[in-house]
Short mmCIF file of C-alpha atoms in Angstrom, two decimals:
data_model
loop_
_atom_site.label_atom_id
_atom_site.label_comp_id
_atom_site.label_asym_id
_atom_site.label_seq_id
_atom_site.Cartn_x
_atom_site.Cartn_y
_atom_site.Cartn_z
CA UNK Q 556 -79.65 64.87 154.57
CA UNK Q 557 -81.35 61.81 157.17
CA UNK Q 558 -80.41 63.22 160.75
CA UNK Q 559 -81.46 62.32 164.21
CA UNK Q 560 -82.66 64.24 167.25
CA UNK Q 561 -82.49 63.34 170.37
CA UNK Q 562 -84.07 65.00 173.95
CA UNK Q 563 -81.07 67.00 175.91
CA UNK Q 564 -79.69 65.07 178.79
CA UNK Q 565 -78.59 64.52 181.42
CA UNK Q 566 -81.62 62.65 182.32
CA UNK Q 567 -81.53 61.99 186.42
CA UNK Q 568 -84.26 59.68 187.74
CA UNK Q 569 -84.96 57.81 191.11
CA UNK Q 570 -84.57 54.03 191.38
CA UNK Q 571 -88.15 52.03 189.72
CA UNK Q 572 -88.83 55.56 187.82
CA UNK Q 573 -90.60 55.25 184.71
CA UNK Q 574 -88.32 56.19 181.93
CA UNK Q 575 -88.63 58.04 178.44
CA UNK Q 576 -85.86 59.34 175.98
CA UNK Q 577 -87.45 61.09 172.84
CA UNK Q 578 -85.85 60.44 169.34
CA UNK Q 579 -87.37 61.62 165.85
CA UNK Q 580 -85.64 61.34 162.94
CA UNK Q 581 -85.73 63.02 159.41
CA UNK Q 582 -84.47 60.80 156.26
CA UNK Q 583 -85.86 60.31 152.67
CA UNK Q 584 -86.13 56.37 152.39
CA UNK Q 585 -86.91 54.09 154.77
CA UNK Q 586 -84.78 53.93 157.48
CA UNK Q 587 -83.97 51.13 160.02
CA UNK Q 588 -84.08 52.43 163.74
CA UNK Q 589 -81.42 51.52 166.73
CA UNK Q 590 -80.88 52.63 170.16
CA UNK Q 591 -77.15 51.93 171.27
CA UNK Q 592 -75.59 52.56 174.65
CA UNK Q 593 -72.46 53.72 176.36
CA UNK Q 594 -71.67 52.35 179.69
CA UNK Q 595 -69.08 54.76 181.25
CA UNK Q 596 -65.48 53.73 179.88
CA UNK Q 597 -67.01 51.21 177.38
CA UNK Q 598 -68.24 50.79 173.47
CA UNK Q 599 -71.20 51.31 171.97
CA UNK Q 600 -74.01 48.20 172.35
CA UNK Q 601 -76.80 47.79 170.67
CA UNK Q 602 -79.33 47.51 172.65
CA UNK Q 603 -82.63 47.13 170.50
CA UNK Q 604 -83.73 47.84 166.53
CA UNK Q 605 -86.63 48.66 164.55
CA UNK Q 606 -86.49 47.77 160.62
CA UNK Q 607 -89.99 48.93 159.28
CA UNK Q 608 -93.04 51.36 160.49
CA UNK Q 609 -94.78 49.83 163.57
CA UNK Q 610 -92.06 47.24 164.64
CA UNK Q 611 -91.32 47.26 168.22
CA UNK Q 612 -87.89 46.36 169.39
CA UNK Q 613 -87.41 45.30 172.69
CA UNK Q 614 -84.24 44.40 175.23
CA UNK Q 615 -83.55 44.17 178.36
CA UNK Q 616 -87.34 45.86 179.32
CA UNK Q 617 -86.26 48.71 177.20
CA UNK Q 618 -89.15 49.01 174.17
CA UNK Q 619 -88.98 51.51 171.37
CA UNK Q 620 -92.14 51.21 168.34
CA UNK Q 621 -91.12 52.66 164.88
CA UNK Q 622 -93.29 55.62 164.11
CA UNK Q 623 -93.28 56.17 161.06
CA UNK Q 624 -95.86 58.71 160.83
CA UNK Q 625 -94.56 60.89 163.71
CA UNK Q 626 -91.52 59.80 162.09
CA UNK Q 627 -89.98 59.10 166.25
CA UNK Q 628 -88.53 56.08 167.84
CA UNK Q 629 -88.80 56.97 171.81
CA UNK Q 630 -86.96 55.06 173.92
CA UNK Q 631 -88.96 53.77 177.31
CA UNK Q 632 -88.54 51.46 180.73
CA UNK Q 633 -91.25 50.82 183.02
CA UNK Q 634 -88.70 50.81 185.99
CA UNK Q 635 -85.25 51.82 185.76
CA UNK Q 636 -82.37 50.76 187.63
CA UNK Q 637 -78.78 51.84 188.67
CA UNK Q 638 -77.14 49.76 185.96
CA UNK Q 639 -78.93 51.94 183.45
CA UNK Q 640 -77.03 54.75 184.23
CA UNK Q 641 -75.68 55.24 180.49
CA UNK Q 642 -75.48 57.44 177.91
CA UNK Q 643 -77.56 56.12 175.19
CA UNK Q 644 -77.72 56.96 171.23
CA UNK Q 645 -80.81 57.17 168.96
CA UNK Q 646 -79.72 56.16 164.93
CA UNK Q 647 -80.76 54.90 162.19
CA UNK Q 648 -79.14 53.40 158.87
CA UNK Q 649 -80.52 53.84 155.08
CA UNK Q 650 -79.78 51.02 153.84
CA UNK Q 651 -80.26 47.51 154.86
CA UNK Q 652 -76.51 45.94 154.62
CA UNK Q 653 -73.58 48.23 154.18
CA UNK Q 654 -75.33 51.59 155.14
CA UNK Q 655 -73.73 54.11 157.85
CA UNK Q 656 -75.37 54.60 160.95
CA UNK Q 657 -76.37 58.31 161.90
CA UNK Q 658 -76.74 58.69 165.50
CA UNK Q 659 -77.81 61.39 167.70
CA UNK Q 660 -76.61 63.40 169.97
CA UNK Q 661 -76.67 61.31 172.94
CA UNK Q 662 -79.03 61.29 175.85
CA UNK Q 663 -76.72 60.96 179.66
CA UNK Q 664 -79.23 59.05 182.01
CA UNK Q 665 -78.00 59.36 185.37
CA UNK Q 666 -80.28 57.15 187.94
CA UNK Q 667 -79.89 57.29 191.82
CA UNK Q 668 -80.72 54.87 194.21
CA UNK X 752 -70.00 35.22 171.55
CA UNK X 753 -67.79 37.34 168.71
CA UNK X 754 -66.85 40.72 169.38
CA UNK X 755 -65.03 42.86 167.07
CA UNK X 756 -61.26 43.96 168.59
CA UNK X 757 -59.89 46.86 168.68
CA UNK X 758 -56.14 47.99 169.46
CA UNK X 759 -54.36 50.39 171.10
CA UNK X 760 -57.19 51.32 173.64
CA UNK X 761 -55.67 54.29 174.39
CA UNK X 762 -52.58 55.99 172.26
CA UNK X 763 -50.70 59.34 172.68
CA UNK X 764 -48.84 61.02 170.49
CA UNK X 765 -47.59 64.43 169.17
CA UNK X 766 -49.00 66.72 166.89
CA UNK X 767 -47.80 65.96 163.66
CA UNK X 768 -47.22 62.31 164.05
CA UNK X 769 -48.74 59.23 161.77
CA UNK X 770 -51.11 56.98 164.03
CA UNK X 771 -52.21 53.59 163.12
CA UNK X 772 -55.68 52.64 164.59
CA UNK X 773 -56.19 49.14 164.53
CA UNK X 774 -59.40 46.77 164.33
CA UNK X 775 -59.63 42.92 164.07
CA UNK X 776 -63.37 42.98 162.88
CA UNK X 777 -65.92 39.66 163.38
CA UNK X 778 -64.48 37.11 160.60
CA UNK X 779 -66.88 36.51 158.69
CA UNK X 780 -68.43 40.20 158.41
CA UNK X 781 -68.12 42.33 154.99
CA UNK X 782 -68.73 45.87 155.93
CA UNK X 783 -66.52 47.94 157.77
CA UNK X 784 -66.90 51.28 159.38
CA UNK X 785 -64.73 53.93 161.59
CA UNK X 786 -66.65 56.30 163.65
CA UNK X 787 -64.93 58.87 165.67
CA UNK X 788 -66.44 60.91 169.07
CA UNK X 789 -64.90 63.42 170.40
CA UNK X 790 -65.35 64.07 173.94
CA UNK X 791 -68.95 64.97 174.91
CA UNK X 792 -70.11 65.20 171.56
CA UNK X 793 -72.01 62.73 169.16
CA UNK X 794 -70.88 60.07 167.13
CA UNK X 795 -69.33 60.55 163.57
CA UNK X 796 -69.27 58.73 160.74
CA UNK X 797 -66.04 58.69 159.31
CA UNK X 798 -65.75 56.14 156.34
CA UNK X 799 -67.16 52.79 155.13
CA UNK X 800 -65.60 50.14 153.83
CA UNK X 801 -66.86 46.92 151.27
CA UNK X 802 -64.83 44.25 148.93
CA UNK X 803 -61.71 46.06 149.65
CA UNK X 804 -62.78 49.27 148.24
CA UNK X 805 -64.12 52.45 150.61
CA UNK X 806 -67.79 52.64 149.58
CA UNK X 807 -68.56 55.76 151.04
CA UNK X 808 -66.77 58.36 153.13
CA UNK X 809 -68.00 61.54 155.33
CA UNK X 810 -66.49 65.19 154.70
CA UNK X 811 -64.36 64.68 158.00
CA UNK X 812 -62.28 62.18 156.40
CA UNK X 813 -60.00 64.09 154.46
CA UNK X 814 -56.52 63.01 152.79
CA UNK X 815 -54.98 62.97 156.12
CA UNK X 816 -56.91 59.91 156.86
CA UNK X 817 -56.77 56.20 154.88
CA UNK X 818 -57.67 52.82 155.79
CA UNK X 819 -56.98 49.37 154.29
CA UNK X 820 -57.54 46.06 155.03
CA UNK X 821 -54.37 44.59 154.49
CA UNK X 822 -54.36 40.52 155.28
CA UNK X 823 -58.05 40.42 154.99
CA UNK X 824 -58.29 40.27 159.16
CA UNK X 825 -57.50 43.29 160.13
CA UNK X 826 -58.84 46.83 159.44
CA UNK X 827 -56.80 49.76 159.90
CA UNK X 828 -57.30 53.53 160.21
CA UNK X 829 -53.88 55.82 159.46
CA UNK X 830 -54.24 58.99 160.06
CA UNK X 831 -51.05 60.52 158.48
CA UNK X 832 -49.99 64.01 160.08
CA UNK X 833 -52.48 64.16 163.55
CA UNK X 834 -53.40 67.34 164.96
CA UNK X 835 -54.76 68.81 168.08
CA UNK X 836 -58.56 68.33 166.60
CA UNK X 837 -58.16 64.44 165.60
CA UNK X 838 -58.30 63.89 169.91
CA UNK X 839 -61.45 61.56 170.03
CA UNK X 840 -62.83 57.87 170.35
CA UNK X 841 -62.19 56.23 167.78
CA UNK X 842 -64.42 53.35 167.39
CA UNK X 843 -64.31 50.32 164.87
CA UNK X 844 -67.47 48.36 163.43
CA UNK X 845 -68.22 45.75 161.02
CA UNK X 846 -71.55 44.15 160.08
CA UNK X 847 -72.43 40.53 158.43
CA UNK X 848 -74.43 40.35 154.81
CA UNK X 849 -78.07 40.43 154.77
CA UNK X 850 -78.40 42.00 158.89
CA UNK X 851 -79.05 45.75 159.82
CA UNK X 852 -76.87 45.21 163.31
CA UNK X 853 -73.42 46.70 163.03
CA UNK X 854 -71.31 45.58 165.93
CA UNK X 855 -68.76 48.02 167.74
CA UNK X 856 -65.75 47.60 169.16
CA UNK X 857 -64.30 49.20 172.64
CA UNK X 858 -62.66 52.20 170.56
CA UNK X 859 -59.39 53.58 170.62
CA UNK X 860 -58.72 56.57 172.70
CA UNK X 861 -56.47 59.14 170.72
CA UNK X 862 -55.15 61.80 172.28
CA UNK X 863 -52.60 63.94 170.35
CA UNK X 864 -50.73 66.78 172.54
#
């Protein structure tokens, strides 16, 4: 079945640090691509999306491009910032309108001042 | 800016117990979802929901669990006899026609003891 992986956290970086959070997926079709995030005691946001191969979403300075040959969807940000400090979720959905999300397993970013 | 609801935030109760999880979704959405995540782990699908009929559901939700939409506002999860294992996040989501962005509510903390 369509899964996601997602690099191990936590993640800890310094203040202005350049930022990278690996995702590839596996799935049969062709899958849209989010990245959602946790703020501590809070929901899940969406933060950006990718519908089709070589789309780049983009939010907040976050950027992920759709890859569909190295079937990945890596999460980056030139210069991170305390507020970042999240836990943030790689997914995608099958079908465009009524499909389930599968996310991954979660990548904790921790960053210090 | 609409934001789908979600109600208790947190709820206790004791093993055994029926729980009603409760979800005002964004009005004029037509899919419906409950995810759950239990502590430190990654987000579930549970079951989806479309013209008043479940359109699909994951192996976690068994017979203990049900869901209806009973005024056409709200969305509820029941989960009839809770146990020990059913502790998690609970988190609501609906998503408009024709979009790929499912929005998420604040979740429901359950914790049964």
């Amino acid at each position: 079945g369509d899964s996601v992986t997602q690099m191990e956290g936590p993640v800890t970086l310094s203040e202005e640090a350049f930022l990278t959070i690996n995702c590839t997926y596996t799935a049969t079709g062709y899958p849209s691509l989010f990245w959602y995030v946790q703020y501590p005691g809070e929901g899940l946001q969406l933060l950006l999306k990718a519908t089709k191969a070589d789309d780049k979403g983009s939010n907040k300075g976050f950027e992920a491009t759709y890859r569909k040959e190295t079937t990945s969807f890596h999460l980056e940000k030139g210069s991170v910032q305390v507020s970042d400090s999240a836990v943030y979720f790689c997914a995608l959905s099958d079908l465009r309108g009524g499909g389930k999300l599968i996310f991954g397993q979660g990548t904790e970013l921790s960053v210090k001042p | 800016e609409p934001e789908v609801t979600q109600t208790p935030s947190h709820q206790v109760t004791q093993m055994g117990q029926e729980v009603i999880l409760r979800c005002v979704p964004i009005s004029n959405h037509l899919y419906f979802y409950w995810y759950r995540q239990i502590l430190g782990q990654k987000v579930e699908f549970l079951v989806s929901f479309y013209n008043n009929e479940i359109s699909e559901k994951s192996e976690i939700f068994d017979d203990q669990f049900s869901v209806e939409r009973p005024d056409g506002s709200n969305f509820t999860l029941k989960i009839r006899s809770t146990k020990l294992e059913d502790s998690a996040m609970y988190f609501c989501a609906s998503e408009g026609p024709g979009n790929t962005e499912a929005f998420f509510g604040q979740g429901t903390r359950l914790t049964v003891v």
